Amino acid sequence: MCGVFGIYGHKDSSRLTYLGLYALQHRGEECAGIISYDGRKIYSHKAQGLVREVFTEEKIKSLRGNLAVGHNRYSTTGSSSTKNIQPFFVNYRGKPLAVAHNGNFTNTETLYRKLEESGSIFQSTMDSEIAVHLVAKYNTRDYKEAVVGALKEIEGAYSLVLMMGDMVIGARDPYGWRPLCLGKLEGAYVLASETCALDLISAEYVRDIEPGEIVFINKNGIESVRPFIEHKRACCIFEYIYFARPDSDIFGRNVYLARKELGHQLARECSLKADLVTPVPDSGVYAAIGFAQKKNIPFEMGMIRNHYVGRTFIQPLQSIRDFRVRVKLNPIKSVLKDKEIIVVEDSIVRGTTSRGRVRTLRDAGVKKIHMLVSCPPLKSPCFYGIDFPTKKELIASSHTVEWIRDFIGVDSLYYLSKEGMLNAMPISRGDFCTACFDGNYPVKPEKRLSKNVLERKVK
Ligand code: 5GP
Ligand code: MG
């Protein structure tokens, strides 16, 4: 997970980057950072927290220059300590070399070993730092050659935004796991994880950066190269199911419509009837709409989300059961009491939040609860940047659907079939990575990429 943003050629580059990160907040809520450059000096501000907490008006004003790159972090490798906040940057030949990365490299161990043996000293525990060292190792003034050479050594998932001297660079790995798009605003070029970031700053969507494409943007305009061997695409299907914002187009197609179509597929596969359909907000809403429309069953918002929930609160009384669930979602008793309901959830990961939600629905007097999940059981860890890196975090990796049904406490539980999921997708089924559902990994990671491995490395 993570959100990346970059802009070249705008006098308000930092402010626009701040807004871009604001729109991409859902991709990472742990840390945020912006690096800018005015041709003479590199400016940087990074901290833990949400974008609106990290940046003040003053801070934004202090980030000068007409190029900037930014990052929202959701740690998938490396701890979330301050040294791991991106964009990661160094001063290289008196100019900035900065990287903002979404994804996970899969040959990290080999690259670490190789770079350390040749004298690199790592400052963070993020795999992303490797890209900076690889580029610097080329020791050439030809930035393009250095970037192409460096990226050819990296395996795995990356959508990258780099700043190198007076240039902003966008790159997507040849499999295309993570999204990255290109926009234009008043003559300036913009790179962003999702189109919702372009919308917020009124930038025009130009196109996606293609899998295996690197774009170099500087005062001469934009130059595109495709230096990699052609691969089968492996766009992350979980971006459509859960991760991306529904108002974004990713991989060239809208997310909201894809999620609604997942609901249509659920309706085709599942013969359930009930008094009403209700989503788990917000992520389950879109499939629930699709399902209810297709089935002609009334759609109700049976649970209301409190939008003011921060990440920390004064510890409540021990006696308040499922406090974390309750503070976020509150069931409406008058809608739910004595009803047989269908709850639509986008995905079940650990099963613990679903379990808590079902308990509060029972407390609200629901008669019968059927749960529909808009994707198949998540069985295999993701090595490409979604935050379920081990099997034990996935309830369906070691338990049957019946067991999960009983654990969550619903009367019935139905997962969408893999076939149904693929049928709902707006791009060709062969272009997806579905490893988290079927264990077919397009690129095997050379070693477990657990946070612990990386943490041990620096000790
Ligand atoms: P569970 O019941 O498995 O504990 O939680 C499922 C919920 O987590 C779903 O509503 C889904 O929207 C959300 N979810 C799915 N994938 C992820 C993820 O990778 N990280 C986080 N934080 N939430 C997720
Ligand atoms: Mg959810």
GROMACS .gro file of C-alpha atoms and ligand atoms in nm:
model
  484
    1MET     CA    1   0.000   0.000   0.000
    2CYS     CA    2   0.104   0.365  -0.017
    3GLY     CA    3   0.020   0.665  -0.229
    4VAL     CA    4   0.267   0.847  -0.453
    5PHE     CA    5   0.249   1.186  -0.621
    6GLY     CA    6   0.484   1.403  -0.824
    7ILE     CA    7   0.465   1.728  -1.018
    8TYR     CA    8   0.699   1.906  -1.255
    9GLY     CA    9   0.676   2.264  -1.370
   10HIS     CA   10   0.430   2.442  -1.140
   11LYS     CA   11   0.499   2.735  -0.911
   12ASP     CA   12   0.268   2.585  -0.647
   13SER     CA   13   0.418   2.237  -0.669
   14SER     CA   14   0.427   2.168  -0.294
   15ARG     CA   15   0.074   2.286  -0.233
   16LEU     CA   16  -0.052   2.073  -0.519
   17THR     CA   17   0.144   1.776  -0.389
   18TYR     CA   18  -0.010   1.829  -0.046
   19LEU     CA   19  -0.356   1.824  -0.204
   20GLY     CA   20  -0.269   1.517  -0.408
   21LEU     CA   21  -0.158   1.335  -0.094
   22TYR     CA   22  -0.476   1.450   0.078
   23ALA     CA   23  -0.680   1.278  -0.194
   24LEU     CA   24  -0.463   0.966  -0.164
   25GLN     CA   25  -0.484   0.948   0.215
   26HIS     CA   26  -0.666   0.613   0.207
   27ARG     CA   27  -0.355   0.452   0.056
   28GLY     CA   28  -0.151   0.520   0.368
   29GLU     CA   29  -0.239   0.675   0.700
   30GLU     CA   30   0.082   0.633   0.896
   31CYS     CA   31   0.318   0.897   0.760
   32ALA     CA   32   0.338   1.161   0.490
   33GLY     CA   33   0.619   1.355   0.326
   34ILE     CA   34   0.703   1.602   0.050
   35ILE     CA   35   1.040   1.683  -0.110
   36SER     CA   36   1.070   1.987  -0.333
   37TYR     CA   37   1.354   2.151  -0.527
   38ASP     CA   38   1.403   2.502  -0.658
   39GLY     CA   39   1.715   2.440  -0.865
   40ARG     CA   40   1.945   2.536  -0.580
   41LYS     CA   41   1.817   2.383  -0.260
   42ILE     CA   42   1.630   2.068  -0.159
   43TYR     CA   43   1.340   2.117   0.080
   44SER     CA   44   1.186   1.837   0.281
   45HIS     CA   45   0.915   1.782   0.536
   46LYS     CA   46   0.812   1.438   0.658
   47ALA     CA   47   0.639   1.318   0.972
   48GLN     CA   48   0.414   1.051   1.117
   49GLY     CA   49   0.044   1.121   1.099
   50LEU     CA   50  -0.228   1.206   0.852
   51VAL     CA   51  -0.155   1.454   0.573
   52ARG     CA   52  -0.360   1.726   0.743
   53GLU     CA   53  -0.164   1.673   1.067
   54VAL     CA   54   0.178   1.663   0.905
   55PHE     CA   55   0.152   1.982   0.696
   56THR     CA   56   0.068   2.333   0.807
   57GLU     CA   57   0.033   2.638   0.584
   58GLU     CA   58   0.377   2.748   0.698
   59LYS     CA   59   0.537   2.414   0.618
   60ILE     CA   60   0.386   2.410   0.270
   61LYS     CA   61   0.511   2.763   0.202
   62SER     CA   62   0.861   2.662   0.309
   63LEU     CA   63   0.874   2.381   0.049
   64ARG     CA   64   0.985   2.590  -0.246
   65GLY     CA   65   1.045   2.514  -0.610
   66ASN     CA   66   0.851   2.408  -0.914
   67LEU     CA   67   0.903   2.036  -0.876
   68ALA     CA   68   0.794   1.818  -0.588
   69VAL     CA   69   0.731   1.456  -0.498
   70GLY     CA   70   0.519   1.321  -0.214
   71HIS     CA   71   0.426   1.000  -0.041
   72ASN     CA   72   0.165   0.855   0.195
   73ARG     CA   73   0.295   0.560   0.389
   74TYR     CA   74   0.129   0.239   0.494
   75SER     CA   75   0.417   0.024   0.610
   76THR     CA   76   0.446  -0.309   0.434
   77THR     CA   77   0.822  -0.341   0.483
   78GLY     CA   78   1.026  -0.170   0.750
   79SER     CA   79   0.880  -0.033   1.071
   80SER     CA   80   0.692   0.293   1.074
   81SER     CA   81   0.965   0.483   1.259
   82THR     CA   82   1.072   0.829   1.143
   83LYS     CA   83   1.369   0.711   0.937
   84ASN     CA   84   1.129   0.510   0.725
   85ILE     CA   85   0.915   0.801   0.612
   86GLN     CA   86   0.918   0.861   0.237
   87PRO     CA   87   1.002   1.020   0.002
   88PHE     CA   88   1.345   0.883   0.082
   89PHE     CA   89   1.608   1.127  -0.041
   90VAL     CA   90   1.980   1.192  -0.060
   91ASN     CA   91   2.194   1.466  -0.198
   92TYR     CA   92   2.357   1.323  -0.506
   93ARG     CA   93   2.622   1.528  -0.688
   94GLY     CA   94   2.475   1.835  -0.521
   95LYS     CA   95   2.126   1.762  -0.647
   96PRO     CA   96   1.826   1.579  -0.507
   97LEU     CA   97   1.776   1.208  -0.560
   98ALA     CA   98   1.442   1.121  -0.403
   99VAL     CA   99   1.212   0.823  -0.429
  100ALA     CA  100   0.846   0.768  -0.343
  101HIS     CA  101   0.750   0.403  -0.378
  102ASN     CA  102   0.428   0.204  -0.379
  103GLY     CA  103   0.475  -0.174  -0.388
  104ASN     CA  104   0.728  -0.427  -0.261
  105PHE     CA  105   1.050  -0.541  -0.421
  106THR     CA  106   1.087  -0.920  -0.420
  107ASN     CA  107   1.465  -0.959  -0.458
  108THR     CA  108   1.549  -0.738  -0.163
  109GLU     CA  109   1.792  -0.975   0.008
  110THR     CA  110   2.011  -1.016  -0.299
  111LEU     CA  111   2.017  -0.643  -0.363
  112TYR     CA  112   2.096  -0.560   0.000
  113ARG     CA  113   2.382  -0.807   0.002
  114LYS     CA  114   2.521  -0.683  -0.326
  115LEU     CA  115   2.497  -0.316  -0.232
  116GLU     CA  116   2.640  -0.363   0.118
  117GLU     CA  117   2.932  -0.562  -0.019
  118SER     CA  118   3.013  -0.271  -0.248
  119GLY     CA  119   3.000  -0.018   0.032
  120SER     CA  120   2.640   0.106   0.057
  121ILE     CA  121   2.525   0.204   0.404
  122PHE     CA  122   2.151   0.188   0.449
  123GLN     CA  123   1.976   0.455   0.649
  124SER     CA  124   1.633   0.298   0.667
  125THR     CA  125   1.476  -0.048   0.671
  126MET     CA  126   1.263   0.023   0.364
  127ASP     CA  127   1.315  -0.176   0.048
  128SER     CA  128   1.252   0.151  -0.139
  129GLU     CA  129   1.591   0.289  -0.034
  130ILE     CA  130   1.752   0.025  -0.256
  131ALA     CA  131   1.637   0.214  -0.566
  132VAL     CA  132   1.832   0.522  -0.458
  133HIS     CA  133   2.153   0.324  -0.398
  134LEU     CA  134   2.123   0.143  -0.729
  135VAL     CA  135   2.081   0.468  -0.919
  136ALA     CA  136   2.373   0.632  -0.737
  137LYS     CA  137   2.598   0.331  -0.809
  138TYR     CA  138   2.585   0.412  -1.178
  139ASN     CA  139   2.789   0.720  -1.101
  140THR     CA  140   2.698   0.884  -1.430
  141ARG     CA  141   2.557   1.217  -1.534
  142ASP     CA  142   2.323   1.034  -1.765
  143TYR     CA  143   2.026   1.006  -1.531
  144LYS     CA  144   1.821   0.809  -1.778
  145GLU     CA  145   2.082   0.540  -1.815
  146ALA     CA  146   2.117   0.519  -1.436
  147VAL     CA  147   1.743   0.485  -1.374
  148VAL     CA  148   1.691   0.226  -1.646
  149GLY     CA  149   1.993   0.028  -1.526
  150ALA     CA  150   1.880   0.042  -1.164
  151LEU     CA  151   1.523  -0.062  -1.234
  152LYS     CA  152   1.640  -0.354  -1.446
  153GLU     CA  153   1.801  -0.497  -1.132
  154ILE     CA  154   1.487  -0.469  -0.922
  155GLU     CA  155   1.224  -0.742  -0.922
  156GLY     CA  156   0.875  -0.718  -0.784
  157ALA     CA  157   0.615  -0.448  -0.754
  158TYR     CA  158   0.673  -0.078  -0.791
  159SER     CA  159   0.498   0.232  -0.896
  160LEU     CA  160   0.766   0.491  -0.838
  161VAL     CA  161   0.792   0.866  -0.852
  162LEU     CA  162   1.151   0.989  -0.845
  163MET     CA  163   1.310   1.328  -0.835
  164MET     CA  164   1.657   1.345  -0.988
  165GLY     CA  165   1.807   1.685  -1.017
  166ASP     CA  166   1.573   1.893  -1.231
  167MET     CA  167   1.375   1.594  -1.344
  168VAL     CA  168   1.067   1.413  -1.217
  169ILE     CA  169   1.046   1.047  -1.317
  170GLY     CA  170   0.756   0.803  -1.308
  171ALA     CA  171   0.800   0.426  -1.340
  172ARG     CA  172   0.579   0.118  -1.324
  173ASP     CA  173   0.719  -0.232  -1.301
  174PRO     CA  174   0.669  -0.454  -1.608
  175TYR     CA  175   0.388  -0.652  -1.440
  176GLY     CA  176   0.200  -0.336  -1.344
  177TRP     CA  177   0.085  -0.443  -0.997
  178ARG     CA  178   0.022  -0.092  -0.864
  179PRO     CA  179  -0.153   0.188  -1.050
  180LEU     CA  180   0.012   0.512  -1.164
  181CYS     CA  181  -0.137   0.778  -1.386
  182LEU     CA  182  -0.025   1.089  -1.570
  183GLY     CA  183  -0.207   1.420  -1.569
  184LYS     CA  184  -0.158   1.778  -1.686
  185LEU     CA  185  -0.228   2.104  -1.515
  186GLU     CA  186  -0.155   2.447  -1.663
  187GLY     CA  187   0.141   2.312  -1.857
  188ALA     CA  188   0.274   2.112  -1.561
  189TYR     CA  189   0.292   1.732  -1.560
  190VAL     CA  190   0.149   1.538  -1.268
  191LEU     CA  191   0.202   1.177  -1.160
  192ALA     CA  192  -0.034   1.014  -0.910
  193SER     CA  193  -0.131   0.672  -0.779
  194GLU     CA  194  -0.497   0.734  -0.860
  195THR     CA  195  -0.702   0.976  -1.067
  196CYS     CA  196  -0.887   1.106  -0.757
  197ALA     CA  197  -0.569   1.306  -0.687
  198LEU     CA  198  -0.586   1.464  -1.034
  199ASP     CA  199  -0.953   1.549  -0.982
  200LEU     CA  200  -0.889   1.737  -0.660
  201ILE     CA  201  -0.634   1.970  -0.820
  202SER     CA  202  -0.836   2.004  -1.144
  203ALA     CA  203  -0.564   1.836  -1.346
  204GLU     CA  204  -0.662   1.671  -1.670
  205TYR     CA  205  -0.611   1.293  -1.689
  206VAL     CA  206  -0.378   1.219  -1.979
  207ARG     CA  207  -0.323   0.842  -1.951
  208ASP     CA  208  -0.190   0.566  -1.729
  209ILE     CA  209   0.181   0.503  -1.708
  210GLU     CA  210   0.196   0.162  -1.875
  211PRO     CA  211   0.344  -0.147  -1.708
  212GLY     CA  212   0.716  -0.144  -1.786
  213GLU     CA  213   0.717   0.223  -1.883
  214ILE     CA  214   0.945   0.491  -1.743
  215VAL     CA  215   0.868   0.859  -1.811
  216PHE     CA  216   1.123   1.136  -1.769
  217ILE     CA  217   0.979   1.483  -1.724
  218ASN     CA  218   1.186   1.800  -1.740
  219LYS     CA  219   1.191   2.141  -1.909
  220ASN     CA  220   1.199   1.974  -2.249
  221GLY     CA  221   0.870   1.792  -2.186
  222ILE     CA  222   0.807   1.426  -2.136
  223GLU     CA  223   1.003   1.132  -2.271
  224SER     CA  224   0.889   0.773  -2.242
  225VAL     CA  225   1.100   0.456  -2.256
  226ARG     CA  226   1.006   0.087  -2.226
  227PRO     CA  227   1.333  -0.086  -2.153
  228PHE     CA  228   1.204  -0.414  -2.007
  229ILE     CA  229   1.128  -0.748  -2.164
  230GLU     CA  230   0.750  -0.779  -2.216
  231HIS     CA  231   0.577  -0.962  -1.932
  232LYS     CA  232   0.229  -1.087  -1.876
  233ARG     CA  233   0.048  -0.814  -1.683
  234ALA     CA  234  -0.035  -0.866  -1.316
  235CYS     CA  235  -0.246  -0.571  -1.206
  236CYS     CA  236  -0.356  -0.609  -0.843
  237ILE     CA  237  -0.718  -0.720  -0.836
  238PHE     CA  238  -0.745  -0.620  -0.470
  239GLU     CA  239  -0.707  -0.256  -0.578
  240TYR     CA  240  -1.050  -0.287  -0.742
  241ILE     CA  241  -1.200  -0.491  -0.458
  242TYR     CA  242  -1.093  -0.284  -0.162
  243PHE     CA  243  -0.796  -0.058  -0.183
  244ALA     CA  244  -0.842   0.217  -0.443
  245ARG     CA  245  -1.095   0.497  -0.404
  246PRO     CA  246  -1.424   0.431  -0.585
  247ASP     CA  247  -1.411   0.771  -0.756
  248SER     CA  248  -1.077   0.681  -0.915
  249ASP     CA  249  -1.010   0.519  -1.247
  250ILE     CA  250  -0.725   0.272  -1.211
  251PHE     CA  251  -0.577   0.055  -1.487
  252GLY     CA  252  -0.790   0.276  -1.713
  253ARG     CA  253  -1.130   0.187  -1.562
  254ASN     CA  254  -1.355   0.317  -1.285
  255VAL     CA  255  -1.342   0.149  -0.944
  256TYR     CA  256  -1.700   0.224  -0.833
  257LEU     CA  257  -1.848   0.053  -1.137
  258ALA     CA  258  -1.620  -0.248  -1.090
  259ARG     CA  259  -1.735  -0.286  -0.727
  260LYS     CA  260  -2.099  -0.254  -0.824
  261GLU     CA  261  -2.046  -0.524  -1.083
  262LEU     CA  262  -1.903  -0.748  -0.808
  263GLY     CA  263  -2.243  -0.702  -0.639
  264HIS     CA  264  -2.421  -0.800  -0.961
  265GLN     CA  265  -2.212  -1.116  -0.975
  266LEU     CA  266  -2.300  -1.195  -0.614
  267ALA     CA  267  -2.666  -1.161  -0.709
  268ARG     CA  268  -2.619  -1.408  -0.997
  269GLU     CA  269  -2.450  -1.663  -0.774
  270CYS     CA  270  -2.652  -1.638  -0.459
  271SER     CA  271  -3.023  -1.720  -0.424
  272LEU     CA  272  -3.074  -1.564  -0.082
  273LYS     CA  273  -3.378  -1.355   0.000
  274ALA     CA  274  -3.412  -1.124   0.299
  275ASP     CA  275  -3.594  -0.818   0.429
  276LEU     CA  276  -3.311  -0.585   0.340
  277VAL     CA  277  -2.954  -0.552   0.215
  278THR     CA  278  -2.709  -0.345   0.413
  279PRO     CA  279  -2.339  -0.277   0.355
  280VAL     CA  280  -2.051  -0.260   0.596
  281PRO     CA  281  -1.959   0.105   0.534
  282ASP     CA  282  -1.772   0.235   0.354
  283SER     CA  283  -1.592  -0.037   0.163
  284GLY     CA  284  -1.893  -0.271   0.129
  285VAL     CA  285  -2.133  -0.003   0.003
  286TYR     CA  286  -2.074  -0.035  -0.371
  287ALA     CA  287  -2.109  -0.413  -0.401
  288ALA     CA  288  -2.416  -0.391  -0.175
  289ILE     CA  289  -2.578  -0.139  -0.412
  290GLY     CA  290  -2.509  -0.367  -0.708
  291PHE     CA  291  -2.646  -0.670  -0.526
  292ALA     CA  292  -2.963  -0.498  -0.398
  293GLN     CA  293  -3.042  -0.343  -0.738
  294LYS     CA  294  -3.004  -0.673  -0.919
  295LYS     CA  295  -3.210  -0.863  -0.660
  296ASN     CA  296  -3.467  -0.594  -0.608
  297ILE     CA  297  -3.430  -0.616  -0.232
  298PRO     CA  298  -3.451  -0.289  -0.034
  299PHE     CA  299  -3.112  -0.130   0.031
  300GLU     CA  300  -3.070   0.031   0.372
  301MET     CA  301  -2.781   0.186   0.558
  302GLY     CA  302  -2.821  -0.030   0.866
  303MET     CA  303  -2.498   0.093   1.023
  304ILE     CA  304  -2.372   0.448   1.033
  305ARG     CA  305  -2.008   0.535   1.029
  306ASN     CA  306  -1.866   0.798   1.257
  307HIS     CA  307  -1.630   1.002   1.040
  308TYR     CA  308  -1.452   1.168   1.331
  309VAL     CA  309  -1.279   0.857   1.459
  310GLY     CA  310  -0.908   0.923   1.505
  311ARG     CA  311  -0.654   0.653   1.559
  312THR     CA  312  -0.617   0.712   1.930
  313PHE     CA  313  -0.867   0.788   2.196
  314ILE     CA  314  -0.871   0.798   2.573
  315GLN     CA  315  -0.913   0.439   2.681
  316PRO     CA  316  -1.278   0.363   2.743
  317LEU     CA  317  -1.420   0.161   3.028
  318GLN     CA  318  -1.328  -0.206   3.010
  319SER     CA  319  -1.698  -0.281   3.029
  320ILE     CA  320  -1.768  -0.139   2.681
  321ARG     CA  321  -1.755  -0.447   2.462
  322ASP     CA  322  -1.607  -0.415   2.108
  323PHE     CA  323  -1.536  -0.049   2.165
  324ARG     CA  324  -1.320  -0.009   1.854
  325VAL     CA  325  -1.597  -0.147   1.637
  326ARG     CA  326  -1.871   0.048   1.810
  327VAL     CA  327  -1.701   0.384   1.796
  328LYS     CA  328  -1.665   0.351   1.419
  329LEU     CA  329  -1.996   0.193   1.321
  330ASN     CA  330  -2.327   0.215   1.501
  331PRO     CA  331  -2.625   0.001   1.396
  332ILE     CA  332  -2.967   0.167   1.360
  333LYS     CA  333  -3.198  -0.040   1.578
  334SER     CA  334  -3.516   0.098   1.423
  335VAL     CA  335  -3.405  -0.025   1.081
  336LEU     CA  336  -3.271  -0.361   1.189
  337LYS     CA  337  -3.482  -0.494   1.476
  338ASP     CA  338  -3.647  -0.830   1.404
  339LYS     CA  339  -3.529  -0.826   1.041
  340GLU     CA  340  -3.359  -1.093   0.834
  341ILE     CA  341  -3.072  -0.907   0.671
  342ILE     CA  342  -2.799  -0.954   0.411
  343VAL     CA  343  -2.476  -0.779   0.505
  344VAL     CA  344  -2.237  -0.713   0.220
  345GLU     CA  345  -1.866  -0.689   0.301
  346ASP     CA  346  -1.593  -0.623   0.046
  347SER     CA  347  -1.347  -0.873   0.194
  348ILE     CA  348  -1.264  -1.071   0.507
  349VAL     CA  349  -0.902  -1.054   0.614
  350ARG     CA  350  -0.855  -1.155   0.975
  351GLY     CA  351  -1.224  -1.185   1.051
  352THR     CA  352  -1.195  -0.996   1.375
  353THR     CA  353  -1.368  -0.673   1.275
  354SER     CA  354  -1.646  -0.867   1.102
  355ARG     CA  355  -1.699  -1.066   1.419
  356GLY     CA  356  -1.730  -0.750   1.627
  357ARG     CA  357  -1.972  -0.593   1.378
  358VAL     CA  358  -2.194  -0.898   1.378
  359ARG     CA  359  -2.210  -0.888   1.757
  360THR     CA  360  -2.330  -0.528   1.753
  361LEU     CA  361  -2.589  -0.621   1.489
  362ARG     CA  362  -2.715  -0.901   1.716
  363ASP     CA  363  -2.733  -0.653   2.002
  364ALA     CA  364  -2.948  -0.431   1.777
  365GLY     CA  365  -3.206  -0.712   1.758
  366VAL     CA  366  -3.145  -0.850   1.408
  367LYS     CA  367  -3.328  -1.180   1.359
  368LYS     CA  368  -3.104  -1.344   1.099
  369ILE     CA  369  -2.775  -1.234   0.942
  370HIS     CA  370  -2.639  -1.356   0.609
  371MET     CA  371  -2.300  -1.225   0.506
  372LEU     CA  372  -2.191  -1.190   0.144
  373VAL     CA  373  -1.831  -1.115   0.061
  374SER     CA  374  -1.752  -0.954  -0.275
  375CYS     CA  375  -1.437  -1.163  -0.336
  376PRO     CA  376  -1.325  -1.524  -0.277
  377PRO     CA  377  -1.152  -1.631   0.047
  378LEU     CA  378  -0.816  -1.458   0.092
  379LYS     CA  379  -0.576  -1.748   0.138
  380SER     CA  380  -0.225  -1.645   0.043
  381PRO     CA  381  -0.010  -1.356   0.159
  382CYS     CA  382   0.071  -1.064  -0.068
  383PHE     CA  383   0.435  -0.997  -0.152
  384TYR     CA  384   0.359  -0.702  -0.374
  385GLY     CA  385   0.243  -0.431  -0.137
  386ILE     CA  386  -0.092  -0.516   0.024
  387ASP     CA  387  -0.066  -0.544   0.398
  388PHE     CA  388  -0.124  -0.911   0.459
  389PRO     CA  389   0.231  -1.042   0.438
  390THR     CA  390   0.183  -1.370   0.625
  391LYS     CA  391  -0.063  -1.658   0.617
  392LYS     CA  392  -0.154  -1.628   0.979
  393GLU     CA  393  -0.310  -1.287   0.914
  394LEU     CA  394  -0.557  -1.448   0.675
  395ILE     CA  395  -0.834  -1.641   0.846
  396ALA     CA  396  -0.925  -1.829   0.528
  397SER     CA  397  -0.572  -1.966   0.486
  398SER     CA  398  -0.628  -2.216   0.764
  399HIS     CA  399  -1.006  -2.235   0.815
  400THR     CA  400  -1.306  -2.353   0.617
  401VAL     CA  401  -1.595  -2.126   0.522
  402GLU     CA  402  -1.814  -2.308   0.780
  403TRP     CA  403  -1.558  -2.243   1.051
  404ILE     CA  404  -1.534  -1.875   0.956
  405ARG     CA  405  -1.915  -1.850   0.950
  406ASP     CA  406  -1.928  -1.976   1.308
  407PHE     CA  407  -1.636  -1.760   1.419
  408ILE     CA  408  -1.794  -1.445   1.278
  409GLY     CA  409  -2.131  -1.552   1.415
  410VAL     CA  410  -2.352  -1.524   1.106
  411ASP     CA  411  -2.632  -1.758   1.001
  412SER     CA  412  -2.481  -1.800   0.656
  413LEU     CA  413  -2.167  -1.684   0.480
  414TYR     CA  414  -2.111  -1.671   0.105
  415TYR     CA  415  -1.797  -1.567  -0.079
  416LEU     CA  416  -1.806  -1.461  -0.446
  417SER     CA  417  -1.644  -1.722  -0.673
  418LYS     CA  418  -1.312  -1.647  -0.842
  419GLU     CA  419  -1.488  -1.684  -1.176
  420GLY     CA  420  -1.755  -1.433  -1.069
  421MET     CA  421  -1.491  -1.190  -0.947
  422LEU     CA  422  -1.300  -1.207  -1.275
  423ASN     CA  423  -1.619  -1.169  -1.477
  424ALA     CA  424  -1.697  -0.848  -1.290
  425MET     CA  425  -1.365  -0.688  -1.371
  426PRO     CA  426  -1.350  -0.412  -1.633
  427ILE     CA  427  -1.016  -0.520  -1.779
  428SER     CA  428  -0.912  -0.851  -1.929
  429ARG     CA  429  -0.895  -1.136  -1.675
  430GLY     CA  430  -0.549  -1.236  -1.792
  431ASP     CA  431  -0.412  -0.899  -1.685
  432PHE     CA  432  -0.458  -0.955  -1.311
  433CYS     CA  433  -0.254  -1.086  -1.022
  434THR     CA  434  -0.490  -1.305  -0.816
  435ALA     CA  435  -0.219  -1.458  -0.596
  436CYS     CA  436  -0.393  -1.369  -0.268
  437PHE     CA  437  -0.684  -1.592  -0.375
  438ASP     CA  438  -0.513  -1.875  -0.562
  439GLY     CA  439  -0.146  -1.867  -0.461
  440ASN     CA  440  -0.031  -1.821  -0.822
  441TYR     CA  441   0.253  -1.578  -0.771
  442PRO     CA  442   0.372  -1.413  -1.094
  443VAL     CA  443   0.712  -1.356  -0.931
  444LYS     CA  444   0.816  -1.563  -0.630
  445PRO     CA  445   0.983  -1.355  -0.362
  446GLU     CA  446   1.330  -1.489  -0.294
  447LYS     CA  447   1.279  -1.486   0.080
  448ARG     CA  448   1.000  -1.407   0.323
  449LEU     CA  449   0.965  -1.032   0.313
  450SER     CA  450   0.845  -1.001   0.667
  451LYS     CA  451   0.896  -0.684   0.862
  452ASN     CA  452   1.098  -0.888   1.112
  453VAL     CA  453   1.354  -0.994   0.854
  454LEU     CA  454   1.419  -0.634   0.762
  455GLU     CA  455   1.421  -0.518   1.121
  456ARG     CA  456   1.673  -0.789   1.212
  457LYS     CA  457   1.895  -0.674   0.930
  458VAL     CA  458   1.961  -0.334   1.083
  459LYS     CA  459   2.028  -0.459   1.436
  4605GP     P1  460  -1.184  -0.842   0.917
  4605GP     O1  461  -1.325  -0.876   0.949
  4605GP     O2  462  -1.122  -0.940   0.828
  4605GP     O3  463  -1.104  -0.818   1.044
  4605GP     O4  464  -1.184  -0.703   0.844
  4605GP     C1  465  -1.239  -0.691   0.717
  4605GP     C2  466  -1.245  -0.547   0.680
  4605GP     O5  467  -1.114  -0.495   0.661
  4605GP     C3  468  -1.320  -0.527   0.551
  4605GP     O6  469  -1.425  -0.437   0.577
  4605GP     C4  470  -1.222  -0.464   0.457
  4605GP     O7  471  -1.281  -0.349   0.400
  4605GP     C5  472  -1.106  -0.421   0.540
  4605GP     N1  473  -0.980  -0.454   0.476
  4605GP     C6  474  -0.958  -0.532   0.369
  4605GP     N2  475  -0.828  -0.541   0.342
  4605GP     C7  476  -0.763  -0.466   0.429
  4605GP     C8  477  -0.627  -0.435   0.449
  4605GP     O8  478  -0.537  -0.480   0.378
  4605GP     N3  479  -0.600  -0.350   0.552
  4605GP     C9  480  -0.697  -0.299   0.633
  4605GP     N4  481  -0.663  -0.217   0.732
  4605GP     N5  482  -0.826  -0.327   0.616
  4605GP    C10  483  -0.859  -0.411   0.516
  461MG      MG  484  -1.442  -0.250   0.507
   0.00000   0.00000   0.00000
